[in-house]
Every structure is written in C-alpha cells, then in structure tokens.
Coordinates of C-alpha atoms in Angstrom, one line a residue:
M276 CA 170.0 105.7 163.3
R277 CA 170.5 107.6 160.1
A278 CA 170.6 111.0 161.4
V279 CA 173.0 110.0 164.0
L280 CA 175.5 109.0 161.3
L281 CA 174.2 111.8 158.9
G282 CA 175.6 114.2 161.7
V283 CA 179.0 112.0 162.7
L284 CA 179.7 112.0 159.5
T285 CA 179.0 115.4 158.7
V286 CA 180.8 116.8 161.0
A287 CA 183.7 114.1 160.5
Y288 CA 183.9 115.1 157.1
P289 CA 187.0 117.6 156.7
F290 CA 189.0 114.7 159.2
I291 CA 188.2 112.2 157.0
V292 CA 189.2 113.8 153.7
Y293 CA 192.6 115.1 155.6
A294 CA 193.0 111.1 157.0
G295 CA 192.6 110.0 153.1
L296 CA 194.4 113.0 151.6
G297 CA 197.9 111.3 149.8
R298 CA 196.2 107.9 151.1
V299 CA 193.3 107.3 148.8
A300 CA 192.7 109.0 145.6
P301 CA 190.2 111.7 145.6
G302 CA 187.9 110.0 143.2
W303 CA 187.4 107.5 145.8
L304 CA 186.7 110.5 148.3
A305 CA 184.6 111.6 146.5
L306 CA 182.1 109.1 147.6
L307 CA 182.0 110.6 150.8
P308 CA 180.0 113.9 150.1
L309 CA 178.0 111.4 147.4
G310 CA 177.3 109.2 150.4
L311 CA 176.0 111.9 152.5
G312 CA 173.9 113.4 150.2
L313 CA 172.3 109.9 149.3
L314 CA 172.1 109.6 152.8
R315 CA 170.1 112.7 153.8
L316 CA 168.2 111.5 150.9
A317 CA 167.2 108.2 152.4
S318 CA 166.4 109.7 155.3
G319 CA 163.0 110.2 154.1
R320 CA 163.5 114.0 154.4
R321 CA 162.2 115.7 150.9
D322 CA 162.4 119.5 151.8
A323 CA 164.9 122.2 150.0
L324 CA 167.6 121.8 152.3
T325 CA 167.7 118.0 151.3
W326 CA 168.1 118.8 147.5
A327 CA 170.5 121.7 148.3
A328 CA 172.6 119.4 150.0
L329 CA 172.5 116.8 147.8
G330 CA 172.7 119.3 144.6
C331 CA 176.2 120.3 146.4
A332 CA 177.5 116.5 147.2
V333 CA 177.1 116.0 142.9
A334 CA 178.7 119.1 142.5
V335 CA 182.0 118.3 144.5
A336 CA 181.6 114.4 144.1
V337 CA 181.4 114.8 140.1
P338 CA 184.8 116.9 139.5
A339 CA 186.3 115.0 141.9
L340 CA 185.8 112.0 140.1
I341 CA 186.7 113.0 137.2
A342 CA 189.7 115.5 137.4
N343 CA 190.8 112.9 140.6
S344 CA 191.7 116.0 142.4
A345 CA 191.0 116.8 146.2
M346 CA 190.2 120.4 145.5
P347 CA 186.9 120.0 144.8
L348 CA 186.0 117.8 147.9
K349 CA 188.2 120.5 149.8
L350 CA 185.4 123.1 148.9
Y351 CA 182.4 121.4 150.0
P352 CA 182.4 123.2 153.5
V353 CA 182.0 126.4 151.1
T354 CA 178.7 124.6 149.2
V355 CA 177.4 124.5 152.2
S356 CA 177.5 127.4 153.8
L357 CA 176.4 129.2 150.7
V358 CA 173.2 126.8 150.7
M359 CA 172.8 127.7 154.2
L360 CA 172.9 131.4 153.4
A361 CA 170.7 131.2 150.4
I362 CA 168.0 129.2 152.7
F363 CA 168.4 132.0 155.3
G364 CA 168.5 134.7 152.9
V365 CA 165.4 133.6 151.0
S366 CA 163.6 133.7 154.1
L367 CA 164.3 137.2 154.8
V368 CA 163.0 138.2 151.5
R369 CA 160.0 135.4 151.6
P370 CA 158.8 135.7 155.2
P371 CA 158.8 134.1 158.1
T372 CA 162.3 133.7 158.4
I373 CA 163.9 130.7 159.2
V374 CA 164.7 131.8 162.8
E375 CA 161.1 133.2 163.5
R376 CA 159.5 129.7 161.9
I377 CA 162.2 128.1 165.2
A378 CA 160.9 130.6 167.4
R379 CA 157.3 129.7 167.0
L380 CA 157.9 126.0 167.9
R381 CA 158.2 127.2 171.2
E382 CA 156.2 130.5 171.3
P383 CA 153.4 130.2 168.5
D384 CA 152.2 133.7 169.0
L385 CA 155.1 135.7 168.7
D386 CA 154.9 139.3 168.7
A387 CA 155.9 141.7 166.4
A388 CA 158.8 142.9 168.3
G389 CA 159.9 139.1 168.3
V390 CA 158.9 138.6 164.7
R391 CA 161.5 141.9 164.6
Y392 CA 164.2 140.2 166.3
T393 CA 164.2 136.8 164.8
R394 CA 164.9 138.9 161.3
R395 CA 167.8 140.6 162.7
V396 CA 169.1 137.1 164.4
T397 CA 168.4 135.9 160.6
Q398 CA 170.8 138.5 159.3
V399 CA 173.7 137.6 161.7
W400 CA 173.6 134.2 161.1
C401 CA 173.6 135.4 156.8
G402 CA 176.6 136.9 157.5
F403 CA 178.0 134.4 159.4
F404 CA 177.7 132.1 157.0
I405 CA 179.3 134.8 154.3
L406 CA 182.0 134.8 156.3
N407 CA 182.3 131.3 157.1
A408 CA 182.6 130.3 153.4
G409 CA 185.1 133.3 152.8
I410 CA 187.2 131.5 155.4
S411 CA 186.6 128.3 154.2
A412 CA 187.5 128.5 150.5
A413 CA 190.4 130.9 151.7
T414 CA 191.8 127.9 153.5
A415 CA 190.8 125.2 150.7
L416 CA 192.3 127.3 147.7
V417 CA 195.6 129.1 150.3
G418 CA 195.8 127.4 153.1
S419 CA 197.6 123.6 154.0
D420 CA 195.5 120.7 154.5
R421 CA 195.8 120.7 157.9
V422 CA 194.7 124.3 157.9
W423 CA 191.9 123.4 155.7
A424 CA 190.9 120.5 158.0
L425 CA 191.2 122.6 161.7
Y426 CA 189.0 125.1 160.3
N427 CA 186.9 122.9 158.3
G428 CA 186.5 120.5 161.2
L429 CA 186.8 122.5 164.8
L430 CA 187.0 126.2 164.3
S431 CA 184.0 126.9 162.4
Y432 CA 181.9 124.4 164.7
I433 CA 183.5 126.7 167.8
A434 CA 182.4 129.9 165.7
M435 CA 178.9 128.8 165.2
G436 CA 178.6 127.4 169.1
V437 CA 180.2 130.7 169.9
L438 CA 177.3 132.3 167.8
F439 CA 174.2 130.3 168.9
A440 CA 175.3 131.1 172.9
G441 CA 175.9 134.7 172.0
E442 CA 172.4 135.1 170.6
W443 CA 171.2 133.1 173.4
C444 CA 172.3 135.6 176.1
V445 CA 171.5 138.2 173.9
R446 CA 167.5 136.8 173.5
R447 CA 167.6 136.8 177.6
H448 CA 168.3 140.2 177.9
V449 CA 166.2 141.7 175.4
R450 CA 163.6 139.6 176.7
R451 CA 164.2 140.4 181.0
H452 CA 164.2 144.1 179.5
H453 CA 161.5 144.4 177.1
G454 CA 159.2 142.0 178.4

C-alpha cells in the first residue's frame, strides 16, 4: 500500500506543487518532497536509491523552507533525474549495469551479446536522464509554472514511456535477427 501511495504522490508531485503555488506558502509545500523521502525510507528499503531520494528531498525541502521559495521545489525533478543518472552511470563503471541486472531476473544466463546490448541500453538511459534533467531545469528556471507542471508531470513521463516502448521494440527485433 505504501508503495502505491509513494508512486501516486511521486507522479502527482508537479501537479500538487503547481496547485499549491500562490495558494500555500512554499515552506508548507516543502513538506511534500520531505514526506516522499520519509515514506520511501519507511517502506523498509535501505538501498542507494532510497537514500538518494531522501537526500534529494532534503536538498530541496530545506532551502524551500528557509527561503520560503518555490524554486527549490521546482528543481526536485531535476535532482531525481540526476540521481537516476548517477545510479545508471555508476553501473557502467562498476558492472553489471542496471539494465543487465534487470535482464538477468528474466534471463539469468545472459550471453555476451546480451551484456553488450544491456550496456548500450544503460547508456541510452543515461542520455535520457541528462536530457530530462536539462529540460526540467529549463522549465523550472525560465518556464512558467504551467509549462513546468506540464513537462514534469506529463511530458517527461510520456518520453519515458516512449523510450521504454522503443527499447522493447528494438529488443524484439534484435532477438529475432540475432537469436
């Protein structure tokens, strides 16, 4: 149940912040990322992603509370993309990659070609996170609140879905043509 609540609140974060802007002091809105970080910690997981998420939450909540400013809250999606970039990027330096680990759940005896493929997919995801962080930052820094909420609450998820679907199609094609 906590996982579902965490997922819903994470996806809804930009819309909740957008709805609160001008109606609620940013200091109060800062409780949202902090609550998300603590909820993730309360889920019982103590992995790198959990600690990174909590770190991001604190990194945006504290300045928002101190300065009573919405800008740190609008930068939360940037920090999330950068944390994901770091996790995927570190796995390129210290294999197995994140994508290989996921692939091995379904196919434990992944061959060398599969390992190369998963490495390439991990690199593509790193590129996505760089691009997403840049666009998220631009919407926060120079975009309107509406543009920020639209990109970070909808368009970035659509882009992620397109990347997932595109990779699935490519993987099917590669498997069909390369055994």
